[in-house]
XYZ file of C-alpha atoms in Angstrom:
192
model
C 40.282 75.438 73.873
C 38.630 78.324 75.669
C 40.092 80.455 78.458
C 38.182 78.588 81.187
C 39.504 75.190 80.007
C 43.052 76.573 79.881
C 42.793 77.892 83.454
C 41.368 74.569 84.662
C 44.164 72.632 82.958
C 46.788 74.923 84.515
C 45.134 74.571 87.934
C 45.068 70.756 87.698
C 48.662 70.643 86.469
C 49.751 72.729 89.460
C 47.929 70.420 91.879
C 49.487 67.329 90.273
C 52.966 68.893 90.406
C 52.624 69.862 94.071
C 51.313 66.372 94.875
C 54.275 64.752 93.125
C 56.742 66.970 94.980
C 55.063 66.212 98.306
C 55.046 62.449 97.677
C 58.638 62.469 96.389
C 59.947 64.491 99.353
C 58.192 62.430 101.995
C 60.678 59.985 103.537
C 58.858 56.991 105.016
C 62.033 55.590 106.566
C 63.061 56.755 110.014
C 66.834 56.654 110.152
C 67.344 58.200 113.574
C 65.967 55.667 116.035
C 67.402 52.201 116.681
C 64.987 49.315 116.222
C 64.966 46.202 118.398
C 66.035 43.008 116.672
C 65.342 39.853 118.725
C 67.169 40.269 122.061
C 69.709 42.767 120.763
C 69.389 46.498 120.462
C 71.518 48.181 117.839
C 72.587 51.807 117.658
C 74.661 53.563 115.026
C 78.279 54.001 116.048
C 79.392 57.613 116.264
C 82.831 59.142 116.012
C 84.058 60.202 119.434
C 84.394 63.993 119.287
C 86.387 64.334 122.487
C 90.055 65.203 122.464
C 89.796 68.062 119.998
C 88.248 66.209 117.069
C 86.539 68.861 115.024
C 83.264 68.275 113.206
C 83.759 69.252 109.586
C 80.522 68.205 107.907
C 79.988 65.613 105.214
C 81.868 64.207 102.225
C 80.251 62.645 99.161
C 81.557 60.119 96.662
C 79.551 59.972 93.439
C 79.614 58.944 89.801
C 77.215 59.109 86.851
C 76.609 55.476 85.820
C 74.822 53.695 82.992
C 72.988 50.865 84.785
C 73.204 48.552 81.773
C 77.004 48.772 81.708
C 77.619 49.131 85.447
C 80.540 51.039 86.885
C 83.113 51.360 89.610
C 84.412 54.285 91.657
C 86.523 54.788 94.757
C 88.544 57.296 96.724
C 89.784 58.509 100.092
C 88.634 61.729 101.773
C 89.232 63.379 105.128
C 86.149 63.563 107.323
C 87.804 65.538 110.128
C 91.237 66.508 111.395
C 91.914 62.914 112.497
C 89.422 60.668 110.648
C 89.450 59.709 106.979
C 87.480 57.205 104.912
C 88.112 55.099 101.848
C 84.976 54.255 99.824
C 84.645 51.778 96.971
C 81.387 51.181 95.074
C 80.962 48.574 92.352
C 77.762 48.564 90.301
C 77.469 45.312 88.303
C 76.154 45.507 84.734
C 72.348 45.390 84.691
C 71.940 46.487 88.335
C 69.420 49.131 87.227
C 67.929 50.592 84.070
C 68.916 53.956 82.645
C 71.463 56.470 83.865
C 71.817 57.662 87.472
C 74.283 59.587 89.588
C 75.078 57.132 92.386
C 76.375 58.665 95.612
C 77.388 57.825 99.169
C 77.563 60.614 101.749
C 79.562 60.102 104.933
C 79.597 62.359 107.986
C 82.456 63.334 110.264
C 80.215 62.534 113.261
C 79.149 58.952 112.478
C 80.210 55.763 110.718
C 77.303 55.255 108.354
C 76.605 56.346 104.795
C 73.450 57.735 103.245
C 73.066 56.593 99.651
C 71.266 58.379 96.832
C 69.119 58.532 94.873
C 66.364 57.251 97.127
C 64.187 55.389 96.846
C 66.119 53.060 94.563
C 66.049 49.265 94.374
C 68.463 47.200 92.289
C 67.923 44.261 89.931
C 71.094 42.749 91.400
C 72.926 44.031 94.507
C 75.722 46.547 94.208
C 78.819 46.215 96.400
C 80.122 48.719 98.941
C 83.443 48.661 100.759
C 84.323 51.315 103.332
C 87.317 51.813 105.616
C 87.464 54.393 108.389
C 90.904 55.366 109.698
C 91.597 57.181 112.975
C 88.307 56.288 114.688
C 88.428 56.288 118.508
C 86.870 52.976 119.551
C 87.616 53.232 123.268
C 84.746 51.848 125.303
C 83.459 49.762 122.350
C 83.627 45.962 122.491
C 84.795 44.942 118.978
C 82.712 41.744 119.180
C 79.554 43.897 119.418
C 80.253 45.859 116.231
C 78.439 44.830 113.043
C 77.220 46.343 109.760
C 73.490 47.106 109.286
C 71.095 48.968 107.015
C 67.611 50.469 107.175
C 65.023 48.388 105.300
C 61.913 49.698 103.532
C 59.877 49.474 106.756
C 62.376 51.444 108.847
C 63.877 48.386 110.581
C 67.608 48.016 111.168
C 68.756 44.774 109.523
C 72.142 43.070 109.414
C 73.727 43.484 105.973
C 75.364 40.714 103.988
C 79.098 41.296 103.470
C 82.337 39.382 102.817
C 84.408 40.563 105.784
C 84.358 43.041 108.653
C 87.338 44.379 110.611
C 87.232 46.239 113.914
C 90.650 47.166 115.225
C 92.192 50.073 117.104
C 91.391 53.137 115.010
C 90.210 51.116 112.004
C 86.733 49.989 110.887
C 86.235 48.190 107.597
C 83.497 46.265 105.819
C 84.262 44.543 102.510
C 81.713 44.004 99.747
C 78.538 44.835 101.668
C 75.615 43.953 99.382
C 73.199 46.832 98.775
C 69.880 45.702 97.313
C 68.396 49.191 97.727
C 69.542 52.630 98.799
C 69.049 53.861 102.350
C 71.439 54.221 105.300
C 74.187 51.592 105.754
C 76.783 51.587 108.505
C 78.444 50.245 111.610
C 76.367 49.557 114.715
C 77.003 48.656 118.325
C 74.855 45.721 119.502
C 73.881 45.608 123.172
C 71.765 43.152 125.157
C 68.528 44.501 126.572
């Protein structure tokens, strides 16, 4: 191989690498704007930061899992001076191929989780349970609270789950089914 061929190969490799990085880092899903669903409008619930609640950033739960064997992890972490969360993630055997670090990141300002790695779709759904303690729900009608996710087209869609609880200071969803990774969390539904 001559010097010119070597330079050309290096040049093409650089272009391919930059293209892959650009495509990989481009997020086609908008997670910031609510999307209309029939007559209802849904917006992500946020943690009321009045009354001295301090914003302390994010907390992540993660575990390195062999997709063929599946796995399970859980734990409780403080999100702020008054709000904590319990997270439980069960990955059934065969949910995906290979090995991945599965993670859920929660914020002290909202009641949704961003899952990684993305994009990632599962052969069979994984299950997610989350409980928030100490959440100020004043001004929220509990009958309007539900659990949604962002689909591949950027739409907010109601998630399948076993149970949901909305009580004074406590939000909980049990065994929400995650068929892919994106943002999953509690919403407030309002009529337009």
